[in-house]
Amino acid sequence: MTRDAGWATSPPMITTRFAPSPTGRLHIGNLRAAMLSWLTARKGGGCFILRIDDTDAERSKEEYVDAAKADLTWLGLEWDRYERQSERMARYEAVAQQWREMGRLYACYETPTELELRRKRQLSMGKPPVYDRSALNLTKDQIAAYQAEGRRPHWRFKLDQERVEWEDQIRGHVSVDCASVSDPVLIRDDGGFLYTPCSVVDDIDMEVSHIVRGEDHVTNTATQIQMIRSLGAEPPTFAHHSLLVGATGEALSKRLGSLSLASFRERGVEPMALLSLMARLGTSDPIEPRRERQALAEGFDISRFGRAPARFDEAEIDRLNASILHETPYEEVANRLQAAGVHDEIAEQLWLAVRGNLGQFADIETWAKIVAEGATPDIAPEDAEFIPQALALLPEQPWGETAWKDWTDKVKAETGRKGKALFMPLRKALTGQERGPEMAALMPLLRPPKG
RNA sequence: GCGCCCUUCGUCUAGUGGUUUAGGACGCCGCCCUUUCACGGCGGUAACACGGGUUCGAAUCCCGUAGGGCGUACCA
């Protein structure tokens, strides 16, 4: 598929896809693949496909399909097109038949146990555990015997024993020798299609131009390129990103449960904190807190990602989360404040006074409560006499902009206290907290403490 | 076991033989702001995994060692 300059007056449309299998919740590793695919499409004004890889009827669950959509929607990673592989079985069947006719797909009768044994034997002899293609040499009688036994065949794609090479947008020049790769099983003995053929057929049919996925697919890519070419199509552009590892460098697969997107949501993480990290982690570009998805797409360049595994540190999320909150204007959270039960009359003032001290949005509730009900004062033993004395000097309500200064000036004059010894006890008496917003800004919203 | 990939400040990384006293971001530390903490602003600290080569000269090239990731499925 070569394009001449005259025809390609506009750049070719970029199409990417994210293809999760609904066998579990989406986790942070999935997000990396989804996010990079989404950004690749969005940056070029292209098309992002959400494709549910649900060909395995046994393990796929509808609840996970819904959950994946909910997770992506929560993050704002909207898709332009939605596909389900389970609805395309007839198409895969047709391609399989085409491959059979071409002699590229052949029936095998080994059981999983037999294959396992054979691999072990090869390993113990110091040989790579590559399928030996013995099914290709089966006689008619042997096949008949297997069938009489009730064995159903599984089907393998016959690889050309050649070196497959491509220019990967992240990994550079990649070369895989297919002579050292087993012919991939495409169809199981129960007739079910595996991931590989469906993916290949879909990517061709849906005109996917850029496949962005984890490096665990690098070897697959070689076999997929052969399949794509066997169908007369041109392989798309590939970008295989490194996988994430934990904060201490351990493989992330061990703790994916605690790293589900749902768990981040439940913990009160802002979607943009997650996206800000994922869009830049692994590049040398600064990981900046962003509130706009499009801003992330504009500075995005897939080729800036490195090949080394990147550490995912949850503390980074918390920092980004806080920074994002600190600079979020009132208009963007007005609805959420209302939902949190903050009175409209004070919502904006409260937000502007308190946002700089929030680690997560829900922290606003603490301050809303203090403002609405008054705080339970926190009085250190050494301030037991000082606080009642100071409270007696509190100005008349309503407290205005100068209330804090008026009060502290007065208390200072009466008691001779100054500096931290003056301000900290007053802060703790009024808010019950030892850290918090600028008191001058907060005081007009406060009321005298309880008790 | 074998194959592929990776290893620069605590973290993400720039760097493709001299322009490097190895750059940036985050963290950390300090200072400033605030007659308090936090928030914010400014500045500083800090690294080429190890061992051999090649070269006038190596973070950069080669070999080896160690460590890590991935693959080697009738998973994706």
Short mmCIF file of C-alpha atoms (C1' of nucleotides) in Angstrom, two decimals:
data_model
loop_
_atom_site.label_atom_id
_atom_site.label_comp_id
_atom_site.label_asym_id
_atom_site.label_seq_id
_atom_site.Cartn_x
_atom_site.Cartn_y
_atom_site.Cartn_z
CA MET A 1 0.00 0.00 0.00
CA THR A 2 2.23 2.75 -1.22
CA ARG A 3 0.85 6.21 -1.37
CA ASP A 4 2.04 8.65 -3.95
CA ALA A 5 2.42 12.28 -3.01
CA GLY A 6 -0.41 13.50 -5.20
CA TRP A 7 -2.92 11.20 -3.64
CA ALA A 8 -1.86 11.81 -0.10
CA THR A 9 -2.60 15.50 -0.01
CA SER A 10 -3.84 15.16 3.55
CA PRO A 11 -1.93 13.07 6.03
CA PRO A 12 -3.27 9.54 6.43
CA MET A 13 -5.77 9.13 9.22
CA ILE A 14 -4.32 7.78 12.40
CA THR A 15 -6.29 4.95 13.93
CA THR A 16 -5.34 3.26 17.17
CA ARG A 17 -7.07 0.75 19.35
CA PHE A 18 -7.13 -0.48 22.89
CA ALA A 19 -8.19 -4.10 23.10
CA PRO A 20 -8.71 -5.32 26.65
CA SER A 21 -10.02 -8.77 27.36
CA PRO A 22 -12.89 -8.68 29.84
CA THR A 23 -11.44 -11.25 32.20
CA GLY A 24 -10.69 -8.86 35.03
CA ARG A 25 -10.60 -5.24 36.06
CA LEU A 26 -8.43 -2.77 34.20
CA HIS A 27 -5.24 -1.96 36.06
CA ILE A 28 -2.47 0.57 35.85
CA GLY A 29 -0.60 -1.48 33.25
CA ASN A 30 -3.64 -1.53 31.00
CA LEU A 31 -3.94 2.19 31.45
CA ARG A 32 -0.47 2.75 30.11
CA ALA A 33 -1.34 0.95 26.89
CA ALA A 34 -4.75 2.60 26.67
CA MET A 35 -3.40 6.04 27.38
CA LEU A 36 -0.57 5.89 24.87
CA SER A 37 -2.93 4.60 22.21
CA TRP A 38 -5.45 7.27 23.02
CA LEU A 39 -2.81 10.01 22.94
CA THR A 40 -1.44 8.78 19.62
CA ALA A 41 -4.91 9.05 18.12
CA ARG A 42 -5.84 12.31 19.80
CA LYS A 43 -2.65 14.08 18.91
CA GLY A 44 -3.23 13.48 15.23
CA GLY A 45 -6.95 14.08 15.37
CA GLY A 46 -7.38 10.41 14.61
CA CYS A 47 -9.69 7.63 15.63
CA PHE A 48 -9.46 5.65 18.87
CA ILE A 49 -11.15 2.27 18.92
CA LEU A 50 -12.20 0.42 22.04
CA ARG A 51 -12.25 -3.21 21.05
CA ILE A 52 -13.41 -5.79 23.50
CA ASP A 53 -11.41 -8.96 23.11
CA ASP A 54 -14.07 -11.37 24.31
CA THR A 55 -13.50 -14.38 22.10
CA ASP A 56 -12.93 -16.56 25.14
CA ALA A 57 -16.52 -17.23 26.18
CA GLU A 58 -15.36 -19.19 29.19
CA ARG A 59 -13.39 -16.46 30.88
CA SER A 60 -14.99 -13.31 29.51
CA LYS A 61 -17.55 -11.69 31.75
CA GLU A 62 -20.06 -9.04 30.83
CA GLU A 63 -19.48 -7.26 34.14
CA TYR A 64 -15.88 -6.70 33.14
CA VAL A 65 -16.94 -5.20 29.82
CA ASP A 66 -19.10 -2.72 31.69
CA ALA A 67 -16.35 -2.10 34.22
CA ALA A 68 -13.78 -1.37 31.51
CA LYS A 69 -16.10 1.11 29.85
CA ALA A 70 -16.84 2.73 33.20
CA ASP A 71 -13.13 3.01 34.01
CA LEU A 72 -12.28 4.60 30.67
CA THR A 73 -15.23 6.93 30.91
CA TRP A 74 -14.22 7.98 34.40
CA LEU A 75 -10.79 8.82 33.02
CA GLY A 76 -12.26 10.67 30.07
CA LEU A 77 -10.56 8.41 27.53
CA GLU A 78 -13.46 8.45 25.12
CA TRP A 79 -13.52 6.12 22.18
CA ASP A 80 -14.68 6.96 18.67
CA ARG A 81 -15.59 3.43 17.78
CA TYR A 82 -16.63 0.37 19.76
CA GLU A 83 -16.18 -3.20 18.61
CA ARG A 84 -16.64 -6.62 20.10
CA GLN A 85 -14.76 -9.56 18.76
CA SER A 86 -17.42 -12.00 19.84
CA GLU A 87 -19.64 -10.45 17.16
CA ARG A 88 -17.13 -11.06 14.41
CA MET A 89 -16.67 -14.80 14.61
CA ALA A 90 -17.99 -15.42 11.09
CA ARG A 91 -15.31 -13.13 9.72
CA TYR A 92 -12.55 -14.94 11.61
CA GLU A 93 -13.93 -18.25 10.40
CA ALA A 94 -13.76 -17.04 6.81
CA VAL A 95 -10.14 -15.96 7.19
CA ALA A 96 -9.27 -19.26 8.84
CA GLN A 97 -10.73 -21.06 5.88
CA GLN A 98 -8.69 -18.86 3.57
CA TRP A 99 -5.55 -19.79 5.48
CA ARG A 100 -6.42 -23.48 5.31
CA GLU A 101 -6.76 -23.23 1.57
CA MET A 102 -3.42 -21.49 1.37
CA GLY A 103 -1.85 -24.26 3.41
CA ARG A 104 -0.97 -21.85 6.20
CA LEU A 105 -3.28 -23.33 8.82
CA TYR A 106 -2.84 -26.95 9.80
CA ALA A 107 -4.59 -29.32 12.16
CA CYS A 108 -2.76 -30.69 15.20
CA TYR A 109 -3.90 -33.45 17.53
CA GLU A 110 -1.51 -33.25 20.44
CA THR A 111 -3.07 -32.76 23.85
CA PRO A 112 -1.82 -29.99 26.12
CA THR A 113 -0.20 -32.65 28.28
CA GLU A 114 1.67 -34.13 25.35
CA LEU A 115 2.89 -30.72 24.30
CA GLU A 116 4.00 -29.96 27.82
CA LEU A 117 5.99 -33.19 27.96
CA ARG A 118 7.57 -32.55 24.62
CA ARG A 119 8.66 -29.08 25.73
CA LYS A 120 10.21 -30.46 28.88
CA ARG A 121 12.09 -33.04 26.89
CA GLN A 122 13.43 -30.39 24.53
CA LEU A 123 14.45 -28.22 27.44
CA SER A 124 16.29 -31.02 29.18
CA MET A 125 18.22 -31.64 25.98
CA GLY A 126 19.18 -27.98 25.95
CA LYS A 127 17.00 -27.23 22.95
CA PRO A 128 14.53 -24.36 22.66
CA PRO A 129 10.96 -25.57 23.28
CA VAL A 130 9.74 -24.93 19.77
CA TYR A 131 6.90 -26.93 18.28
CA ASP A 132 8.38 -29.51 15.93
CA ARG A 133 5.53 -29.50 13.38
CA SER A 134 5.04 -33.23 13.71
CA ALA A 135 1.35 -32.72 12.87
CA LEU A 136 2.43 -31.87 9.35
CA ASN A 137 3.62 -35.43 8.88
CA LEU A 138 0.54 -37.20 10.15
CA THR A 139 -0.74 -39.93 7.84
CA LYS A 140 -4.40 -40.27 6.93
CA ASP A 141 -4.62 -43.33 9.15
CA GLN A 142 -3.13 -41.55 12.13
CA ILE A 143 -5.57 -38.71 11.71
CA ALA A 144 -8.44 -41.11 11.38
CA ALA A 145 -7.30 -42.87 14.53
CA TYR A 146 -7.19 -39.62 16.48
CA GLN A 147 -10.64 -38.70 15.27
CA ALA A 148 -11.98 -42.12 16.16
CA GLU A 149 -10.57 -41.51 19.61
CA GLY A 150 -12.74 -38.41 19.75
CA ARG A 151 -9.89 -35.95 19.53
CA ARG A 152 -10.70 -32.61 17.98
CA PRO A 153 -7.84 -30.75 16.33
CA HIS A 154 -6.42 -27.39 17.25
CA TRP A 155 -4.96 -25.32 14.43
CA ARG A 156 -1.59 -23.74 13.97
CA PHE A 157 -0.39 -21.07 11.60
CA LYS A 158 2.56 -22.27 9.52
CA LEU A 159 5.22 -19.66 9.89
CA ASP A 160 7.75 -18.90 7.20
CA GLN A 161 11.11 -19.62 8.77
CA GLU A 162 12.42 -16.19 8.11
CA ARG A 163 13.59 -13.17 9.99
CA VAL A 164 10.87 -10.55 10.38
CA GLU A 165 11.93 -6.97 10.91
CA TRP A 166 10.20 -3.68 11.54
CA GLU A 167 10.91 -0.17 12.71
CA ASP A 168 9.31 0.19 16.09
CA GLN A 169 8.47 3.74 17.15
CA ILE A 170 9.85 3.08 20.60
CA ARG A 171 12.25 0.21 20.22
CA GLY A 172 13.79 1.18 16.93
CA HIS A 173 14.82 -1.58 14.55
CA VAL A 174 13.45 -4.91 15.77
CA SER A 175 14.29 -8.26 14.30
CA VAL A 176 12.75 -11.60 15.25
CA ASP A 177 13.85 -14.92 13.81
CA CYS A 178 10.68 -16.89 13.25
CA ALA A 179 12.67 -20.11 12.91
CA SER A 180 12.99 -20.03 16.69
CA VAL A 181 9.30 -19.37 17.30
CA SER A 182 6.64 -22.08 17.50
CA ASP A 183 3.88 -22.00 14.93
CA PRO A 184 1.22 -20.16 16.89
CA VAL A 185 -2.02 -21.93 17.75
CA LEU A 186 -4.83 -19.89 16.25
CA ILE A 187 -7.83 -22.07 16.98
CA ARG A 188 -8.31 -24.22 20.05
CA ASP A 189 -9.64 -27.76 19.94
CA ASP A 190 -13.04 -26.48 21.00
CA GLY A 191 -13.10 -24.29 17.90
CA GLY A 192 -12.48 -21.07 19.84
CA PHE A 193 -10.26 -18.43 18.29
CA LEU A 194 -7.27 -17.18 20.16
CA TYR A 195 -6.21 -13.58 20.48
CA THR A 196 -3.75 -13.50 17.59
CA PRO A 197 -5.90 -14.16 14.52
CA CYS A 198 -8.74 -11.96 15.76
CA SER A 199 -6.38 -9.15 16.42
CA VAL A 200 -4.76 -9.46 13.01
CA VAL A 201 -8.06 -9.59 11.14
CA ASP A 202 -9.56 -6.73 13.12
CA ASP A 203 -6.54 -4.50 12.73
CA ILE A 204 -6.71 -4.97 8.97
CA ASP A 205 -10.50 -4.59 8.69
CA MET A 206 -10.62 -1.60 11.01
CA GLU A 207 -7.68 0.03 9.27
CA VAL A 208 -5.67 0.39 12.43
CA SER A 209 -2.63 2.44 11.47
CA HIS A 210 -0.69 2.44 14.75
CA ILE A 211 -0.57 -0.40 17.24
CA VAL A 212 0.65 0.81 20.63
CA ARG A 213 0.97 -1.93 23.23
CA GLY A 214 3.29 -3.46 25.81
CA GLU A 215 6.60 -5.08 24.96
CA ASP A 216 5.21 -8.42 26.01
CA HIS A 217 3.82 -8.51 22.46
CA VAL A 218 7.09 -8.09 20.64
CA THR A 219 7.48 -11.73 19.61
CA ASN A 220 3.80 -11.93 18.68
CA THR A 221 4.34 -9.03 16.37
CA ALA A 222 6.65 -11.04 14.16
CA THR A 223 4.07 -13.78 13.69
CA GLN A 224 1.32 -11.24 13.23
CA ILE A 225 3.26 -9.46 10.53
CA GLN A 226 3.48 -12.76 8.68
CA MET A 227 -0.26 -13.26 9.02
CA ILE A 228 -1.01 -9.73 7.88
CA ARG A 229 1.17 -10.14 4.81
CA SER A 230 -0.31 -13.54 4.03
CA LEU A 231 -3.63 -11.75 3.70
CA GLY A 232 -2.15 -9.25 1.29
CA ALA A 233 -2.24 -6.38 3.76
CA GLU A 234 0.51 -4.03 4.87
CA PRO A 235 1.53 -4.13 8.55
CA PRO A 236 0.71 -1.03 10.57
CA THR A 237 3.23 1.02 12.51
CA PHE A 238 4.14 -0.58 15.82
CA ALA A 239 5.17 0.99 19.10
CA HIS A 240 5.97 -1.37 21.96
CA HIS A 241 6.34 0.37 25.27
CA SER A 242 8.22 -1.07 28.22
CA LEU A 243 6.25 -2.49 31.09
CA LEU A 244 5.83 -0.82 34.45
CA VAL A 245 7.56 -2.16 37.52
CA GLY A 246 6.80 -1.32 41.14
CA ALA A 247 8.41 1.42 43.20
CA THR A 248 11.15 -0.95 44.32
CA GLY A 249 11.64 -2.43 40.87
CA GLU A 250 9.60 -5.57 41.34
CA ALA A 251 7.37 -6.91 38.60
CA LEU A 252 4.01 -5.27 38.81
CA SER A 253 2.05 -8.37 37.91
CA LYS A 254 2.24 -9.53 41.52
CA ARG A 255 0.15 -6.72 42.85
CA LEU A 256 -2.18 -5.80 40.06
CA GLY A 257 -5.17 -6.29 42.31
CA SER A 258 -4.30 -3.27 44.39
CA LEU A 259 -3.53 -1.29 41.28
CA SER A 260 -6.88 -1.52 39.57
CA LEU A 261 -8.20 1.72 38.16
CA ALA A 262 -11.24 1.21 40.34
CA SER A 263 -9.06 1.23 43.44
CA PHE A 264 -7.56 4.56 42.47
CA ARG A 265 -11.00 5.94 41.93
CA GLU A 266 -12.14 4.67 45.31
CA ARG A 267 -9.12 6.22 46.95
CA GLY A 268 -10.16 9.61 45.65
CA VAL A 269 -7.55 9.99 42.93
CA GLU A 270 -8.38 12.58 40.29
CA PRO A 271 -8.42 11.10 36.78
CA MET A 272 -6.09 13.82 35.56
CA ALA A 273 -3.48 12.86 38.14
CA LEU A 274 -3.36 9.37 36.70
CA LEU A 275 -3.35 10.63 33.13
CA SER A 276 -0.70 13.28 33.77
CA LEU A 277 1.64 10.58 35.04
CA MET A 278 0.91 8.00 32.38
CA ALA A 279 1.31 10.45 29.53
CA ARG A 280 4.90 11.25 30.51
CA LEU A 281 6.30 8.49 32.73
CA GLY A 282 9.15 6.89 30.82
CA THR A 283 10.10 10.04 28.94
CA SER A 284 12.46 12.81 29.96
CA ASP A 285 9.69 15.35 29.68
CA PRO A 286 8.65 16.84 32.99
CA ILE A 287 5.71 15.08 34.58
CA GLU A 288 3.52 18.11 35.11
CA PRO A 289 0.11 18.26 36.68
CA ARG A 290 -2.39 18.98 33.91
CA ARG A 291 -6.09 19.60 34.08
CA GLU A 292 -6.71 19.30 30.33
CA ARG A 293 -6.43 16.04 28.42
CA GLN A 294 -5.75 17.90 25.22
CA ALA A 295 -2.72 19.59 26.78
CA LEU A 296 -1.35 16.13 27.44
CA ALA A 297 -1.91 15.14 23.81
CA GLU A 298 -0.23 18.23 22.43
CA GLY A 299 3.07 17.63 24.17
CA PHE A 300 2.97 13.92 23.48
CA ASP A 301 5.56 12.13 21.38
CA ILE A 302 5.63 8.33 21.41
CA SER A 303 9.23 8.24 20.26
CA ARG A 304 10.34 9.92 23.48
CA PHE A 305 9.58 6.84 25.53
CA GLY A 306 12.51 4.73 26.64
CA ARG A 307 12.98 1.00 26.38
CA ALA A 308 13.83 0.39 30.02
CA PRO A 309 11.06 -0.66 32.41
CA ALA A 310 9.63 2.36 34.22
CA ARG A 311 8.89 2.41 37.91
CA PHE A 312 5.39 3.22 38.96
CA ASP A 313 5.35 4.95 42.32
CA GLU A 314 1.98 5.62 43.86
CA ALA A 315 3.41 8.51 45.85
CA GLU A 316 3.84 10.28 42.53
CA ILE A 317 0.10 10.02 41.98
CA ASP A 318 -0.63 11.59 45.34
CA ARG A 319 1.67 14.52 44.62
CA LEU A 320 0.13 15.13 41.23
CA ASN A 321 -3.30 14.80 42.71
CA ALA A 322 -2.58 17.48 45.28
CA SER A 323 -0.98 19.84 42.76
CA ILE A 324 -3.93 19.53 40.41
CA LEU A 325 -6.39 20.29 43.18
CA HIS A 326 -4.33 23.30 44.30
CA GLU A 327 -4.75 25.01 40.98
CA THR A 328 -8.26 23.94 40.10
CA PRO A 329 -10.56 26.95 39.67
CA TYR A 330 -13.88 27.02 41.46
CA GLU A 331 -15.94 26.67 38.30
CA GLU A 332 -14.50 23.22 37.66
CA VAL A 333 -15.56 21.86 41.01
CA ALA A 334 -18.73 23.79 41.74
CA ASN A 335 -20.90 20.74 41.08
CA ARG A 336 -18.79 18.48 43.19
CA LEU A 337 -18.83 20.93 46.07
CA GLN A 338 -22.57 21.04 45.88
CA ALA A 339 -22.72 17.26 45.84
CA ALA A 340 -20.48 17.21 48.90
CA GLY A 341 -23.06 19.32 50.70
CA VAL A 342 -21.16 22.61 50.72
CA HIS A 343 -23.56 25.55 50.88
CA ASP A 344 -23.61 27.54 47.68
CA GLU A 345 -23.19 30.89 49.44
CA ILE A 346 -19.79 30.00 50.79
CA ALA A 347 -18.66 27.40 48.27
CA GLU A 348 -16.39 29.57 46.18
CA GLN A 349 -14.84 31.35 49.13
CA LEU A 350 -14.27 28.07 50.93
CA TRP A 351 -12.74 26.44 47.87
CA LEU A 352 -10.32 29.27 47.23
CA ALA A 353 -9.28 29.39 50.87
CA VAL A 354 -8.80 25.66 51.26
CA ARG A 355 -7.83 24.13 47.89
CA GLY A 356 -4.12 24.73 48.46
CA ASN A 357 -4.23 22.40 51.42
CA LEU A 358 -6.07 19.50 49.87
CA GLY A 359 -4.40 16.18 49.20
CA GLN A 360 -7.54 14.77 47.72
CA PHE A 361 -10.89 16.29 46.96
CA ALA A 362 -12.67 14.59 49.84
CA ASP A 363 -10.51 16.56 52.26
CA ILE A 364 -12.80 19.49 51.52
CA GLU A 365 -15.39 17.77 53.69
CA THR A 366 -13.25 18.20 56.77
CA TRP A 367 -13.10 21.94 56.22
CA ALA A 368 -16.73 22.21 55.19
CA LYS A 369 -17.66 20.59 58.46
CA ILE A 370 -15.43 22.84 60.51
CA VAL A 371 -16.97 25.83 58.80
CA ALA A 372 -20.53 24.61 59.15
CA GLU A 373 -20.40 23.30 62.70
CA GLY A 374 -17.40 24.88 64.33
CA ALA A 375 -14.41 22.82 65.32
CA THR A 376 -13.69 20.82 68.39
CA PRO A 377 -10.74 22.83 69.68
CA ASP A 378 -7.38 21.18 70.04
CA ILE A 379 -5.81 22.68 73.15
CA ALA A 380 -2.36 21.72 74.34
CA PRO A 381 -1.97 21.42 78.13
CA GLU A 382 0.33 24.42 78.26
CA ASP A 383 -2.33 26.52 76.55
CA ALA A 384 -5.12 25.55 78.93
CA GLU A 385 -5.27 29.01 80.43
CA PHE A 386 -4.28 30.94 77.36
CA ILE A 387 -7.06 29.74 75.07
CA PRO A 388 -10.08 30.75 77.21
CA GLN A 389 -8.41 34.09 77.68
CA ALA A 390 -7.93 34.46 73.93
CA LEU A 391 -11.41 33.23 73.07
CA ALA A 392 -12.89 35.90 75.30
CA LEU A 393 -11.26 38.46 73.04
CA LEU A 394 -12.82 37.08 69.85
CA PRO A 395 -14.40 39.87 67.83
CA GLU A 396 -18.14 40.10 67.30
CA GLN A 397 -19.48 38.05 64.40
CA PRO A 398 -19.79 38.28 61.47
CA TRP A 399 -16.05 38.09 61.06
CA GLY A 400 -14.70 40.11 58.17
CA GLU A 401 -11.48 40.15 56.27
CA THR A 402 -9.54 41.75 59.09
CA ALA A 403 -10.99 39.56 61.82
CA TRP A 404 -7.90 37.39 62.15
CA LYS A 405 -5.54 40.35 62.35
CA ASP A 406 -7.81 42.25 64.72
CA TRP A 407 -8.08 39.27 67.02
CA THR A 408 -4.43 38.25 67.03
CA ASP A 409 -3.34 41.87 67.60
CA LYS A 410 -5.61 42.07 70.59
CA VAL A 411 -4.53 38.71 72.02
CA LYS A 412 -0.93 39.65 71.53
CA ALA A 413 -1.41 42.93 73.38
CA GLU A 414 -3.23 41.25 76.25
CA THR A 415 -1.01 38.22 76.71
CA GLY A 416 2.34 39.25 75.29
CA ARG A 417 2.51 36.08 73.19
CA LYS A 418 3.92 36.28 69.70
CA GLY A 419 5.13 34.17 66.79
CA LYS A 420 4.31 30.52 66.74
CA ALA A 421 3.35 30.49 70.43
CA LEU A 422 0.63 32.95 69.58
CA PHE A 423 -0.65 31.68 66.25
CA MET A 424 -0.46 27.93 66.51
CA PRO A 425 -2.65 27.60 69.60
CA LEU A 426 -5.21 29.94 68.07
CA ARG A 427 -5.23 27.97 64.81
CA LYS A 428 -5.73 24.75 66.73
CA ALA A 429 -8.44 26.25 68.90
CA LEU A 430 -10.41 27.58 65.96
CA THR A 431 -9.96 24.70 63.49
CA GLY A 432 -8.97 21.74 65.61
CA GLN A 433 -6.14 21.19 63.10
CA GLU A 434 -2.49 22.02 63.36
CA ARG A 435 -2.12 22.67 59.67
CA GLY A 436 -4.40 24.32 57.25
CA PRO A 437 -5.14 27.32 55.09
CA GLU A 438 -4.11 30.87 55.65
CA MET A 439 -6.11 31.86 58.72
CA ALA A 440 -6.89 35.34 57.44
CA ALA A 441 -8.70 33.82 54.48
CA LEU A 442 -10.42 31.13 56.52
CA MET A 443 -11.57 33.20 59.47
CA PRO A 444 -14.48 34.94 57.73
CA LEU A 445 -15.95 31.49 57.11
CA LEU A 446 -15.41 30.18 60.61
CA ARG A 447 -17.46 30.31 63.75
CA PRO A 448 -16.40 30.07 67.38
CA PRO A 449 -15.28 26.60 68.42
CA LYS A 450 -17.54 24.16 70.18
CA GLY A 451 -17.64 23.92 73.93
"C1'" G B 1 17.64 -23.57 30.22
"C1'" C B 2 17.49 -20.57 25.76
"C1'" G B 3 16.27 -15.90 23.18
"C1'" C B 4 15.26 -10.57 23.08
"C1'" C B 5 15.48 -5.93 25.69
"C1'" C B 6 17.31 -2.83 29.66
"C1'" U B 7 21.00 -0.62 33.62
"C1'" U B 8 23.07 7.80 33.94
"C1'" C B 9 21.24 11.81 40.54
"C1'" G B 10 16.27 8.65 45.47
"C1'" U B 11 12.66 8.59 40.80
"C1'" C B 12 11.49 9.58 35.30
"C1'" U B 13 15.30 10.57 32.05
"C1'" A B 14 18.75 14.01 28.25
"C1'" G B 15 23.13 12.46 26.30
"C1'" U B 16 24.80 8.37 19.76
"C1'" G B 17 33.54 9.40 20.78
"C1'" G B 18 35.93 15.62 22.25
"C1'" U B 19 30.92 21.35 22.65
"C1'" U B 20 29.98 17.97 29.71
"C1'" U B 21 32.81 21.39 35.67
"C1'" A B 22 27.18 15.07 32.73
"C1'" G B 23 21.46 18.80 31.43
"C1'" G B 24 16.06 18.92 32.89
"C1'" A B 25 11.74 17.52 35.88
"C1'" C B 26 9.93 15.40 40.52
"C1'" G B 27 11.74 14.34 45.47
"C1'" C B 28 15.00 15.90 49.30
"C1'" C B 29 17.55 20.04 51.84
"C1'" G B 30 17.87 25.32 52.60
"C1'" C B 31 16.16 30.31 52.09
"C1'" C B 32 12.07 33.75 51.28
"C1'" C B 33 6.78 34.84 51.98
"C1'" U B 34 3.41 34.26 56.25
"C1'" U B 35 4.73 38.05 63.39
"C1'" U B 36 2.09 30.10 63.01
"C1'" C B 37 1.72 25.31 60.00
"C1'" A B 38 0.41 24.33 55.22
"C1'" C B 39 0.17 26.57 50.26
"C1'" G B 40 3.37 29.46 47.09
"C1'" G B 41 8.29 31.62 45.25
"C1'" C B 42 13.70 31.11 44.91
"C1'" G B 43 18.16 28.39 45.42
"C1'" G B 44 21.12 24.07 46.57
"C1'" U B 45 22.30 18.69 46.96
"C1'" A B 46 22.72 14.43 44.10
"C1'" A B 47 24.21 9.80 39.02
"C1'" C B 48 27.28 7.36 34.17
"C1'" A B 49 26.05 -1.00 37.83
"C1'" C B 50 31.02 -3.61 37.87
"C1'" G B 51 35.50 -5.48 35.25
"C1'" G B 52 38.32 -5.67 30.97
"C1'" G B 53 39.44 -3.79 26.18
"C1'" U B 54 39.49 -0.23 21.47
"C1'" U B 55 41.02 5.04 21.13
"C1'" C B 56 45.16 10.73 21.67
"C1'" G B 57 40.29 10.86 24.07
"C1'" A B 58 34.33 6.72 26.19
"C1'" A B 59 28.40 7.76 29.83
"C1'" U B 60 28.81 7.20 24.52
"C1'" C B 61 32.11 1.55 20.64
"C1'" C B 62 33.46 -3.98 21.79
"C1'" C B 63 33.72 -8.27 25.30
"C1'" G B 64 32.55 -10.23 29.96
"C1'" U B 65 30.14 -10.13 34.98
"C1'" A B 66 26.14 -8.77 38.05
"C1'" G B 67 21.16 -7.08 38.43
"C1'" G B 68 16.19 -6.27 36.23
"C1'" G B 69 12.11 -6.83 32.55
"C1'" C B 70 9.82 -9.69 28.71
"C1'" G B 71 9.19 -14.02 25.77
"C1'" U B 72 9.49 -19.16 25.25
"C1'" A B 73 0.69 -21.09 26.41
"C1'" C B 74 -4.87 -24.85 23.08
"C1'" C B 75 -3.34 -16.58 27.98
"C1'" A B 76 -3.65 -11.77 26.33
#
